[in-house]
PDB file of C-alpha atoms in Angstrom:
ATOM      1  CA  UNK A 219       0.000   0.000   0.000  1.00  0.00           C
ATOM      2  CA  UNK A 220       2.790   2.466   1.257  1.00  0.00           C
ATOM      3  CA  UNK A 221       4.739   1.947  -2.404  1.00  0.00           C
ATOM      4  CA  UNK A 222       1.402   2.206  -4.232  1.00  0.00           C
ATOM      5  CA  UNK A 223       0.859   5.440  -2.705  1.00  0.00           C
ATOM      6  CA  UNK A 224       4.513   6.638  -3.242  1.00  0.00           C
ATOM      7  CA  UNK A 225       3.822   5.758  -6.810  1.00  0.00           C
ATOM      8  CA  UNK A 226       0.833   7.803  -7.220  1.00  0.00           C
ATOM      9  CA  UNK A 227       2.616  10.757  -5.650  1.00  0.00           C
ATOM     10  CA  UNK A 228       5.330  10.575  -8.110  1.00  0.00           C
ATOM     11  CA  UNK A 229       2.653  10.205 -11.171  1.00  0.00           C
ATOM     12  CA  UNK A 230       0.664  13.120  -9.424  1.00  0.00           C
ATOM     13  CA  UNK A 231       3.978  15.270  -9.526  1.00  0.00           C
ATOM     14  CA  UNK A 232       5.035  14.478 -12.489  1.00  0.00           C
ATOM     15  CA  UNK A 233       2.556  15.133 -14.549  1.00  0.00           C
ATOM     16  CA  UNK A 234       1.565  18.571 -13.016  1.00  0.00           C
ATOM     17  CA  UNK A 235       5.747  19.133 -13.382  1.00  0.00           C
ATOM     18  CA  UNK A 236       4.974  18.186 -17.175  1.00  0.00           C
ATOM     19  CA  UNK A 237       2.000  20.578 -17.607  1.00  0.00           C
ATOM     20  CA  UNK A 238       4.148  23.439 -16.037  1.00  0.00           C
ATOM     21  CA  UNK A 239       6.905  22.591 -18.537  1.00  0.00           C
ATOM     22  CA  UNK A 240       3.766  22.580 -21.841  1.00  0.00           C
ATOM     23  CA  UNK A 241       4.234  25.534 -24.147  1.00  0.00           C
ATOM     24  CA  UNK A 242       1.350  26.805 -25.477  1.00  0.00           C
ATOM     25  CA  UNK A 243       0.734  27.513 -29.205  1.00  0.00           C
ATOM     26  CA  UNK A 244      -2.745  30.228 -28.321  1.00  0.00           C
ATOM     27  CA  UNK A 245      -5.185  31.293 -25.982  1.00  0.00           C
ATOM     28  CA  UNK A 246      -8.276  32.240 -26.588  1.00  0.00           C
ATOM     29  CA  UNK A 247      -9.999  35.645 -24.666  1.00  0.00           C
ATOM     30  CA  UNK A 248     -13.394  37.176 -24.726  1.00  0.00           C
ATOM     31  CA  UNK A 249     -12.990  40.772 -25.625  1.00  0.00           C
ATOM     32  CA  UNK A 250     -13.070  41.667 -21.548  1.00  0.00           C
ATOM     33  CA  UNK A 251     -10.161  39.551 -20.679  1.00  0.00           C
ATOM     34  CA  UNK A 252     -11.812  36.309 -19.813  1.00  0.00           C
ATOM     35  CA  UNK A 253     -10.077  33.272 -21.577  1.00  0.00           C
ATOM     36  CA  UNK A 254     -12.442  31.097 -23.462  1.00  0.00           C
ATOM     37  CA  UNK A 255     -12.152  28.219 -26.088  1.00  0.00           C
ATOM     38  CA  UNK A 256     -12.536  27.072 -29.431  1.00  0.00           C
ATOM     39  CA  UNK A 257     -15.671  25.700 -28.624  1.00  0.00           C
ATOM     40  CA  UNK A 258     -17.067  28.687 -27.217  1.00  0.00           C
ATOM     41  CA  UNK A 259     -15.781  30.255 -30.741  1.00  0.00           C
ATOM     42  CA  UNK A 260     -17.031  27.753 -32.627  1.00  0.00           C
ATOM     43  CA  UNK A 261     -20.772  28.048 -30.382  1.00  0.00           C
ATOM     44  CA  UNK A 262     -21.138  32.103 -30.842  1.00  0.00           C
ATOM     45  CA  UNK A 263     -20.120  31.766 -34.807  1.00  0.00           C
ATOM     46  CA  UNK A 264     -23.514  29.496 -35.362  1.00  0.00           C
ATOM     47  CA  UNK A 265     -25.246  32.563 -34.358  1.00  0.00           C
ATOM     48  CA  UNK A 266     -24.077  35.018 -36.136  1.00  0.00           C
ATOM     49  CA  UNK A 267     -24.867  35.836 -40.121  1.00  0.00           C
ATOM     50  CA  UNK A 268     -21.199  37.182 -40.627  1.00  0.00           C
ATOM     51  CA  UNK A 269     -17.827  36.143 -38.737  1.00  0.00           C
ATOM     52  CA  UNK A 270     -14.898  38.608 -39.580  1.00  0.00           C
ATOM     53  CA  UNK A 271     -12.074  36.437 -38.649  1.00  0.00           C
ATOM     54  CA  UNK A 272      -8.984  38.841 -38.395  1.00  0.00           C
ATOM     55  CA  UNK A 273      -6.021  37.830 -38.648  1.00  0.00           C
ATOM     56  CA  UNK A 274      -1.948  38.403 -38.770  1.00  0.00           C
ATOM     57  CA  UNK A 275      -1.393  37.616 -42.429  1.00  0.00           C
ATOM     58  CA  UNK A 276       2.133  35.907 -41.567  1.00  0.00           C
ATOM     59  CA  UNK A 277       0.573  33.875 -38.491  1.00  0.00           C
ATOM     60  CA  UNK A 278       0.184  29.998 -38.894  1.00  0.00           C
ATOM     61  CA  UNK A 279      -2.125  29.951 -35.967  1.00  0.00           C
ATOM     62  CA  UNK A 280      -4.286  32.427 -37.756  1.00  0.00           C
ATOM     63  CA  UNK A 281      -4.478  30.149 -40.821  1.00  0.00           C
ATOM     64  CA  UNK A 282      -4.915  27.062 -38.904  1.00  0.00           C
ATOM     65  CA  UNK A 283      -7.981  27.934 -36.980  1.00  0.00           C
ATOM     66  CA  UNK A 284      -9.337  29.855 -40.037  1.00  0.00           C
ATOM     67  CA  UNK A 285      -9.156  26.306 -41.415  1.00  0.00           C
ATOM     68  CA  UNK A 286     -10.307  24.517 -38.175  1.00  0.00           C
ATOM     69  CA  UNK A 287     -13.298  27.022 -38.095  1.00  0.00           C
ATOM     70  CA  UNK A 288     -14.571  26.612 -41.462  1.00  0.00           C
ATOM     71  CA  UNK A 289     -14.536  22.759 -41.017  1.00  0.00           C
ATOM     72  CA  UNK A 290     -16.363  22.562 -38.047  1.00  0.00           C
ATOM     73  CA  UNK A 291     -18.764  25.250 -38.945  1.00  0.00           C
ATOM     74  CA  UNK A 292     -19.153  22.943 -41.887  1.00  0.00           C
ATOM     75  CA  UNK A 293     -19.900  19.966 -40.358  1.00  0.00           C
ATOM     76  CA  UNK A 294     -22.186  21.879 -37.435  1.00  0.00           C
ATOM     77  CA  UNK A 295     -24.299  23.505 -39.731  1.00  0.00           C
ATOM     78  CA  UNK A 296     -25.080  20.507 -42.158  1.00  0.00           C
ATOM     79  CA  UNK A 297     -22.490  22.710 -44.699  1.00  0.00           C
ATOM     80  CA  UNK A 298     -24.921  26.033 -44.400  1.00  0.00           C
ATOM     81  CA  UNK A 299     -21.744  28.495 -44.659  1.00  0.00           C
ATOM     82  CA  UNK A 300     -19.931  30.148 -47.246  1.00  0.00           C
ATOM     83  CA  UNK A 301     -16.625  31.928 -47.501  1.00  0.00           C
ATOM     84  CA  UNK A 302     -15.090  35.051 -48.616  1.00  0.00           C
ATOM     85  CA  UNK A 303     -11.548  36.830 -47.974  1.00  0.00           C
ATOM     86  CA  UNK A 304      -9.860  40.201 -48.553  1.00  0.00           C
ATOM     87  CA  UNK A 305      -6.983  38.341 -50.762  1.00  0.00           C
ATOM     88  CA  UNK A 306      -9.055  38.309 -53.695  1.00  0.00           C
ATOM     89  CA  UNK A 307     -10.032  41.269 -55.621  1.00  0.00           C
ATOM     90  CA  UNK A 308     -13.981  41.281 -57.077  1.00  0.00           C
ATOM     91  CA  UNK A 309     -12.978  41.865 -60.396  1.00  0.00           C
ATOM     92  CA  UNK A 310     -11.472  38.334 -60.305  1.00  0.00           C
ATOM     93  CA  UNK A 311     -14.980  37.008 -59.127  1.00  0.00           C
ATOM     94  CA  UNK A 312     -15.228  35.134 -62.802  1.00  0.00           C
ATOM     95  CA  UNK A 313     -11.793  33.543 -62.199  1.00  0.00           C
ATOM     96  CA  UNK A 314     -12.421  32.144 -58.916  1.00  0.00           C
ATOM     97  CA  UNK A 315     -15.923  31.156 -60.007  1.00  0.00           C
ATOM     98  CA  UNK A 316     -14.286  28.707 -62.602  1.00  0.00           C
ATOM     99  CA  UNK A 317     -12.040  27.162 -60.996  1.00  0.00           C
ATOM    100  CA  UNK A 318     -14.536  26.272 -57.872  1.00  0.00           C
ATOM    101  CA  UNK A 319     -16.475  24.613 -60.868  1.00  0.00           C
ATOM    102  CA  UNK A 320     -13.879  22.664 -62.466  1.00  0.00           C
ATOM    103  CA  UNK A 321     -13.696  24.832 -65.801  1.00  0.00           C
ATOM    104  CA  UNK A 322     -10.247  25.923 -65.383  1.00  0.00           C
ATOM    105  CA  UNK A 323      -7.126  24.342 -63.568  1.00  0.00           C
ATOM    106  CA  UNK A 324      -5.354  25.387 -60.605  1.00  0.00           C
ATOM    107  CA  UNK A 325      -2.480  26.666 -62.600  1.00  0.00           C
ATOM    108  CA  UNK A 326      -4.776  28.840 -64.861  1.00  0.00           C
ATOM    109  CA  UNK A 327      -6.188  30.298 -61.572  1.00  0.00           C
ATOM    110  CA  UNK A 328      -3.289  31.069 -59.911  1.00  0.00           C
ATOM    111  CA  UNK A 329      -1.205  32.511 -62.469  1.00  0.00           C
ATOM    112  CA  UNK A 330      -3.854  35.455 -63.322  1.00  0.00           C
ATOM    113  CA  UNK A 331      -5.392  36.098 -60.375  1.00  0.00           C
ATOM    114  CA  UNK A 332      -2.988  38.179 -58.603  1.00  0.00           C
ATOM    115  CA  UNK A 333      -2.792  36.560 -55.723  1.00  0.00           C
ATOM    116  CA  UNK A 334      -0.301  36.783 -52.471  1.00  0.00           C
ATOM    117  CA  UNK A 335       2.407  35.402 -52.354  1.00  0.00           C
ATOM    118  CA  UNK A 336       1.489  33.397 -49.181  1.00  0.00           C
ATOM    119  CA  UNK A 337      -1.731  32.111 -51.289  1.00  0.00           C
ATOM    120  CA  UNK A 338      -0.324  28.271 -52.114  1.00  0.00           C
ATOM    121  CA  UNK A 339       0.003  27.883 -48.175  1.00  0.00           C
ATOM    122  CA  UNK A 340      -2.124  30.052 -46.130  1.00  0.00           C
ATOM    123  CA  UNK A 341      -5.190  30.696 -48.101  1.00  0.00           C
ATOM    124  CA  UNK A 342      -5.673  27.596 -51.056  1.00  0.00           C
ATOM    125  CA  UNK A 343      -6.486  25.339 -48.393  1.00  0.00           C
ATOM    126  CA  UNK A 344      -9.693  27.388 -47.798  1.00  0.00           C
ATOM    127  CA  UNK A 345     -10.473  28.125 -51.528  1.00  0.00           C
ATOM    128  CA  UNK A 346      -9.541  24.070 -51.675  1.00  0.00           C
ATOM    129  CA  UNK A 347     -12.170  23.436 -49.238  1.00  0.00           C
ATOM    130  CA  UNK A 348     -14.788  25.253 -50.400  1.00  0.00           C
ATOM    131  CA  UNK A 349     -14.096  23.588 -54.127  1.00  0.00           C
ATOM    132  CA  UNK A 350     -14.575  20.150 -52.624  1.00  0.00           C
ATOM    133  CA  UNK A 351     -17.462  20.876 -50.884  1.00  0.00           C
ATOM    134  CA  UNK A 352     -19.741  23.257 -53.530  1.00  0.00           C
ATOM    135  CA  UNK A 353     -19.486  26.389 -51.273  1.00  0.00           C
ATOM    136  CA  UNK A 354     -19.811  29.563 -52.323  1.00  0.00           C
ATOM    137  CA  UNK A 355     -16.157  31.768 -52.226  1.00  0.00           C
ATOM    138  CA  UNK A 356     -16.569  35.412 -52.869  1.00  0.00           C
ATOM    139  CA  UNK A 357     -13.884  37.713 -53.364  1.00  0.00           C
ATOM    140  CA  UNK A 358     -14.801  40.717 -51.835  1.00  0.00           C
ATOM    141  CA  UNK A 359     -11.881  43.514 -51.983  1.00  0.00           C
ATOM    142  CA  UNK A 360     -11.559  46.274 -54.267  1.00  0.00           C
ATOM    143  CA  UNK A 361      -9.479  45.842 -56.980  1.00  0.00           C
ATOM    144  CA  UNK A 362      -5.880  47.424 -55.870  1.00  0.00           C
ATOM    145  CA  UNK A 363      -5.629  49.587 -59.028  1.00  0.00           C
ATOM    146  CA  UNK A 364      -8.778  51.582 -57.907  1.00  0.00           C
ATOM    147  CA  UNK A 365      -7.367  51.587 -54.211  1.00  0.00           C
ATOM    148  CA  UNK A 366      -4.057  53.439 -55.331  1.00  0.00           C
ATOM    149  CA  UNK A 367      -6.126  56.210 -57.378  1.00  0.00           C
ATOM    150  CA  UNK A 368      -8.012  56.764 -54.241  1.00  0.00           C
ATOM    151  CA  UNK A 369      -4.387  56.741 -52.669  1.00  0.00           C
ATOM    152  CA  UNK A 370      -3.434  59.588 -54.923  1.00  0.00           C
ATOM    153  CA  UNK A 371      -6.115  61.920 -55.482  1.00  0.00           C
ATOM    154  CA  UNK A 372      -9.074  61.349 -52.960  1.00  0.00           C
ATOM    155  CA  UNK A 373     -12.566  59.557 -53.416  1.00  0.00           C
ATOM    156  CA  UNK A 374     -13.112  62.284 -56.348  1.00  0.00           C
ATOM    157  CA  UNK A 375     -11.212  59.938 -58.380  1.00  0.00           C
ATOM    158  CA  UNK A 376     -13.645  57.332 -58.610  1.00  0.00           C
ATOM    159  CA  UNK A 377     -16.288  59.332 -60.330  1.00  0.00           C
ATOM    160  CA  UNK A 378     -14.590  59.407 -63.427  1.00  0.00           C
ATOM    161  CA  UNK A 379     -14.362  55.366 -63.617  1.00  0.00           C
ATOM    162  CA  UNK A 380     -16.998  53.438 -66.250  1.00  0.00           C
ATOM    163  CA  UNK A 381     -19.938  52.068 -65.410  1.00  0.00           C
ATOM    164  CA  UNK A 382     -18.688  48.340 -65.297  1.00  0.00           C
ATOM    165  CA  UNK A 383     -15.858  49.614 -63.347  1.00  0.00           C
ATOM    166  CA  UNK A 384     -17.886  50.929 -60.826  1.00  0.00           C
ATOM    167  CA  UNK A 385     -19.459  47.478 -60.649  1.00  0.00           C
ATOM    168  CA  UNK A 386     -16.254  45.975 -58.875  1.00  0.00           C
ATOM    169  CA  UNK A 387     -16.443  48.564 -56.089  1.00  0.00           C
ATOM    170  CA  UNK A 388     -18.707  50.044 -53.167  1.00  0.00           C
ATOM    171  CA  UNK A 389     -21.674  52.336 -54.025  1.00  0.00           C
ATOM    172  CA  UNK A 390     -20.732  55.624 -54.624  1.00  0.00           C
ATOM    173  CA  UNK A 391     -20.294  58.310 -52.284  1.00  0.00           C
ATOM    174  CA  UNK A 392     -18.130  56.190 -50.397  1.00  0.00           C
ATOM    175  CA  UNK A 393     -19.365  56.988 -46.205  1.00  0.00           C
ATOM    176  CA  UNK A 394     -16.480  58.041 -44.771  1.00  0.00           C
ATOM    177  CA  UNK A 395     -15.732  59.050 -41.015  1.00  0.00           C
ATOM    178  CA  UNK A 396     -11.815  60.056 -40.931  1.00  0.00           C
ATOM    179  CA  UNK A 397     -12.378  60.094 -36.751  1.00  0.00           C
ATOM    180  CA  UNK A 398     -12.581  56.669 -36.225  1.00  0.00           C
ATOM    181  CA  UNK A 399      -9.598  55.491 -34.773  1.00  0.00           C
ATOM    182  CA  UNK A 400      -8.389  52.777 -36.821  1.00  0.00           C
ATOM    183  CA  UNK A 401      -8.131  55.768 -39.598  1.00  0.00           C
ATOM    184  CA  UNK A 402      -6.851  58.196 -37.679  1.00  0.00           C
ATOM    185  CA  UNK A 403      -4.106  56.014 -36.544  1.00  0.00           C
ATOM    186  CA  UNK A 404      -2.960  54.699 -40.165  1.00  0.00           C
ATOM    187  CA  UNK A 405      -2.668  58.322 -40.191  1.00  0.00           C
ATOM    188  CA  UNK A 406      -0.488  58.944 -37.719  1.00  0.00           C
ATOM    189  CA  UNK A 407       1.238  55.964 -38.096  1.00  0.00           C
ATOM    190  CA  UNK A 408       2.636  57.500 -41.935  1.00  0.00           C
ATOM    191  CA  UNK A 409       3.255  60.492 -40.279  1.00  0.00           C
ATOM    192  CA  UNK A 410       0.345  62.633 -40.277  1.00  0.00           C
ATOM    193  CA  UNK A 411      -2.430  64.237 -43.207  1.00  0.00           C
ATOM    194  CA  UNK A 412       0.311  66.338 -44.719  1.00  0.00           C
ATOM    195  CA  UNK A 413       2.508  63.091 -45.833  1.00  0.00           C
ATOM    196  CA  UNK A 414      -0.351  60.920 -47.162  1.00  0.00           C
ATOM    197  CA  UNK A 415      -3.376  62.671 -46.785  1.00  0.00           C
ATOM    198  CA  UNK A 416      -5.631  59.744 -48.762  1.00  0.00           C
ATOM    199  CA  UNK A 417      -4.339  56.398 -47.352  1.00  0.00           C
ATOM    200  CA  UNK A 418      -7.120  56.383 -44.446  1.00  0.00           C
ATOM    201  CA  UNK A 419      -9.348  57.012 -47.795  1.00  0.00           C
ATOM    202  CA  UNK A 420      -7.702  53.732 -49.875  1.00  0.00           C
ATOM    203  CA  UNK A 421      -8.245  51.695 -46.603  1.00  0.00           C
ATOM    204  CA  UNK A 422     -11.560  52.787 -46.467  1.00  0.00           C
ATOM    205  CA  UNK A 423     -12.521  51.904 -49.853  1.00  0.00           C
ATOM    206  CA  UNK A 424     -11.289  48.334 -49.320  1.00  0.00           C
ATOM    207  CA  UNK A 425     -13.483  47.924 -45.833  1.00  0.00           C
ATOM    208  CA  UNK A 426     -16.571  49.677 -47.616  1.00  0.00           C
ATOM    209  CA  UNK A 427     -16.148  47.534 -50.764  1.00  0.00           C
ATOM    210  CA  UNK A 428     -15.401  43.975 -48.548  1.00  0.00           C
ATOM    211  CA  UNK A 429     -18.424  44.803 -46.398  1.00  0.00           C
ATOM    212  CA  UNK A 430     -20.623  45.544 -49.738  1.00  0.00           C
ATOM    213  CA  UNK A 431     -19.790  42.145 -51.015  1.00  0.00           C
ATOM    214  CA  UNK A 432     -20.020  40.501 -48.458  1.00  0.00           C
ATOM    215  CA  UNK A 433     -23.828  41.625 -47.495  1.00  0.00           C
ATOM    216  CA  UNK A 434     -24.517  41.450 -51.311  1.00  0.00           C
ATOM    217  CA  UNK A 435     -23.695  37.988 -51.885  1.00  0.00           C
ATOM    218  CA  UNK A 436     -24.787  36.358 -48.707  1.00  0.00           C
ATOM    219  CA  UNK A 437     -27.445  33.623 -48.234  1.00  0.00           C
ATOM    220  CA  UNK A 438     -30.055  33.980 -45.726  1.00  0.00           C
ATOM    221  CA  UNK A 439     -29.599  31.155 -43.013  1.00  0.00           C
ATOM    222  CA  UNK A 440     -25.657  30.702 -43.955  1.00  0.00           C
ATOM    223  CA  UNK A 441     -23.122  31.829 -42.213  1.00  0.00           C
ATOM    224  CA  UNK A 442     -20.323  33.976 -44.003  1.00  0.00           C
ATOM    225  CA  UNK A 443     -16.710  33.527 -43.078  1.00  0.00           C
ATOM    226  CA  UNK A 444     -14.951  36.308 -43.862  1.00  0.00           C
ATOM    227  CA  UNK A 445     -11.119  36.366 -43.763  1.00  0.00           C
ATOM    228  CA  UNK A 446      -9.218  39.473 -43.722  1.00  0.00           C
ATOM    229  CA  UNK A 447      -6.311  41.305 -42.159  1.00  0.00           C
ATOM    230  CA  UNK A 448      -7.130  42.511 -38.394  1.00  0.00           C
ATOM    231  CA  UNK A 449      -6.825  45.934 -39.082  1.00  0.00           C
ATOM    232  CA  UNK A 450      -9.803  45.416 -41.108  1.00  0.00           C
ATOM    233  CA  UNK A 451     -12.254  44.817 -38.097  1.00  0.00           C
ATOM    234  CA  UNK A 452     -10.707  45.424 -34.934  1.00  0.00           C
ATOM    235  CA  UNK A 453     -12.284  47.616 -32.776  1.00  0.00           C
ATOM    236  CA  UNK A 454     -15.358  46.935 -34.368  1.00  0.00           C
ATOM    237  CA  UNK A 455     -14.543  49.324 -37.298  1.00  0.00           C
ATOM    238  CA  UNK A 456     -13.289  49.015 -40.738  1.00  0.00           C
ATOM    239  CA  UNK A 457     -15.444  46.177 -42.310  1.00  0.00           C
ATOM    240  CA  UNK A 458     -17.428  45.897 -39.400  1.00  0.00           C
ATOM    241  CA  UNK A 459     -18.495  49.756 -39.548  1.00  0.00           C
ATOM    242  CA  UNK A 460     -20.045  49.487 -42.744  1.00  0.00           C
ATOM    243  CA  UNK A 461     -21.639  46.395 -42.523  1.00  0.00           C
ATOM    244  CA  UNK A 462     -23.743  48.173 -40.081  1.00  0.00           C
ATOM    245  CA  UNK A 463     -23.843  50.790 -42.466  1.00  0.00           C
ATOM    246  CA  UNK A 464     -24.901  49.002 -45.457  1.00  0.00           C
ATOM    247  CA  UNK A 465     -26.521  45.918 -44.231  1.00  0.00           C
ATOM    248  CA  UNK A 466     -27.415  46.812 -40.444  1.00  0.00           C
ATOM    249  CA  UNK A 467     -29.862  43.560 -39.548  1.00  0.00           C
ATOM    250  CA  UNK A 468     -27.040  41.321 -40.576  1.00  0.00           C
ATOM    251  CA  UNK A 469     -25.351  40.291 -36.899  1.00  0.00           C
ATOM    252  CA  UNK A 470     -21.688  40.117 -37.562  1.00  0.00           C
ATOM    253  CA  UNK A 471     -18.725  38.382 -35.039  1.00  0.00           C
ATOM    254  CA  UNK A 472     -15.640  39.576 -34.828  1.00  0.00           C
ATOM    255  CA  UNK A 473     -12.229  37.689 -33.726  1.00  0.00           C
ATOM    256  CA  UNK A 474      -8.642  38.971 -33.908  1.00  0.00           C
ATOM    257  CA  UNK A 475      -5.548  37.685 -33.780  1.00  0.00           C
ATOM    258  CA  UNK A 476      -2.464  39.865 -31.732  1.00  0.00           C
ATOM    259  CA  UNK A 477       1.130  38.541 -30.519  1.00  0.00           C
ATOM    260  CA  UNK A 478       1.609  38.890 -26.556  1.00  0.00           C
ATOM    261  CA  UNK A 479       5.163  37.711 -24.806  1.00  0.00           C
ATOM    262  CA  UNK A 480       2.874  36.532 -22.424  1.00  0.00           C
ATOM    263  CA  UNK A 481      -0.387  34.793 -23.912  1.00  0.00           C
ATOM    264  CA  UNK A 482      -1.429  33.543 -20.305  1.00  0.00           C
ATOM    265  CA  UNK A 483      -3.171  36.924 -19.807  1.00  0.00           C
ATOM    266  CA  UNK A 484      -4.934  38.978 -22.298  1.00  0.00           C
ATOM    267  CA  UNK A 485      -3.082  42.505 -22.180  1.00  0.00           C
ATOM    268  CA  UNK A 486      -4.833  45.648 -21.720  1.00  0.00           C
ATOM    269  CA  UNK A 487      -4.038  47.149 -24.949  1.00  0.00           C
ATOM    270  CA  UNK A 488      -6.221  44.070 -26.718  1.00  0.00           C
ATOM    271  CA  UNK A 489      -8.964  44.408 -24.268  1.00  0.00           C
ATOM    272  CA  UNK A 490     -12.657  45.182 -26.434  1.00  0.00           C
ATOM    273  CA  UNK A 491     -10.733  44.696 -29.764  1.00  0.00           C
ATOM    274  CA  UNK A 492     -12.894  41.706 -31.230  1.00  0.00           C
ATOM    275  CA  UNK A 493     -15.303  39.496 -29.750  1.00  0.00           C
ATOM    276  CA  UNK A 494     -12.415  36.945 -29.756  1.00  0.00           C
ATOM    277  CA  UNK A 495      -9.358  37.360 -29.208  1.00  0.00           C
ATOM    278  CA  UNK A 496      -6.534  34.940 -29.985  1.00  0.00           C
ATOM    279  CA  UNK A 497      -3.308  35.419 -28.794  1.00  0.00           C
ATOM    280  CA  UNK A 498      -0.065  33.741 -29.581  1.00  0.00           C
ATOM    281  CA  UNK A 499       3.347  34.213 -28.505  1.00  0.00           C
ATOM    282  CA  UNK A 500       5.763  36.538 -30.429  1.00  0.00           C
ATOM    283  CA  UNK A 501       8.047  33.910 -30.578  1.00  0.00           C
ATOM    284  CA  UNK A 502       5.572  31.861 -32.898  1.00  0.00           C
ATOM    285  CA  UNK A 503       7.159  30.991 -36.426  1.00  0.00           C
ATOM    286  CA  UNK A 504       5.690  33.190 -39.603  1.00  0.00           C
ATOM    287  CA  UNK A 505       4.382  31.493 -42.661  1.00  0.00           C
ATOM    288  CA  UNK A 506       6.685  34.463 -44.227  1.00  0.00           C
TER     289      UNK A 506
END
């Protein structure tokens, strides 16, 4: 009995020794601090019309559980979902569309679509998915030509564009509110109005346009999983401004993705920035 217990102490202490020693690859917070799970991720995303999954475009966690999401959403929804990502542009909606249906090859895709340069390992797995199982894949930002006019000379710009131009972007007048913070920050950030006066304008073109598409092409009782850079939705801005804007009965979820030396607490900076939050350590390896 006494050596039975010994052993049990030793198993007992060992494995708690062996948990202490576990590295973590994420944590998951709510967006007041309190961690949470995939599960719970997984749970809140059936009830929602549109999840804006931000992410760190050089983060293999990100693209994992972008993965991981749309799979189980998949499979918990009887395949009622469909997908959609900033990486594409709209006016390569016809492209995308043909190679989801088998017309045209992989290679024929690829090589005029103008896609990143991270697309074979971070993003074709989605578009992959989606192909195998008859979803729906929108490509929902603004062509980047139109983007760097708006860059250059203002929204102004993008009166003079034709009529089937016009089709690949937002409505026009583009709503704009240069106070929100994410705007006013990019603005800062490239040192002020005087040095690029438009880029908050560009950026706001993309979210306007991604949120357009994405109301425009959803299906009622599906949910739409949107990827996209953070800085798209965090804060509850960018995409996730005009959504409300455009398409306000539409309930949309936002999650994030930051980098934290410590992931075992949520720091204050990233406190209210998304409905989730996932956090993974600085250290983490990039896809690029």
């Amino acid at each position: 009995m006494k050596h039975i217990l010994t052993l049990c102490i030793l198993l007992i202490s060992t494995s708690l020794l062996s948990k202490d020693k576990d590295k973590s690859a994420y944590m998951i917070y709510s967006k007041n601090g309190e961690l949470t799970n995939f599960h719970d991720l997984l749970k809140a995303s059936k009830n929602h019309d549109v999840i804006l999954f931000g992410e760190l475009h050089n983060n293999p966690i990100s693209h994992w559980l972008q993965y991981e999401l749309t799979n189980d959403l998949f499979l918990n929804t009887k395949g009622k979902i469909q997908l959609g990502a900033e990486m594409i542009e709209s006016d390569n909606q016809l492209l995308l569309n043909e190679y989801l249906k088998g017309i045209i090859t992989e290679k024929n895709f690829t090589s005029q679509a103008r896609l990143w340069p991270n697309y074979e390992t971070d993003y074709s797995p989605l578009i992959n998915f989606a192909k195998a199982n008859k979803l729906k894949f929108i490509a929902t930002n603004v062509p980047r030509r139109y983007a760097s006019i708006v860059n250059k000379k203002g929204f102004s710009t993008l009166d003079s564009l034709s009529t089937q131009a016009k089709e690949y972007i937002a409505p026009l007048p583009i709503p704009y509110d240069p106070n929100l913070s994410s705007y006013k920050k990019m603005q800062n950030m490239m040192g002020g109005k005087h040095n690029f006066p438009n880029l908050p304008k560009a950026q706001a073109l993309k979210d306007a346009t991604m949120a357009w598409n994405i109301g425009k092409n959803i299906i009622s009782g599906n949910a739409f999983i949107h990827v996209n850079g953070s800085y798209h939705s965090d804060n509850f801005q960018g995409i996730c401004w005009y959504l409300n804007k455009y398409y306000p009965k539409l309930k949309a979820l936002t999650i994030t993705t930051v980098e934290q030396d410590n992931i075992n607490k949520l720091d204050d900076k990233n406190l209210g920035v998304a409905d989730f939050i996932i956090v993974v350590p600085n250290t983490m390896t990039k896809t690029y």
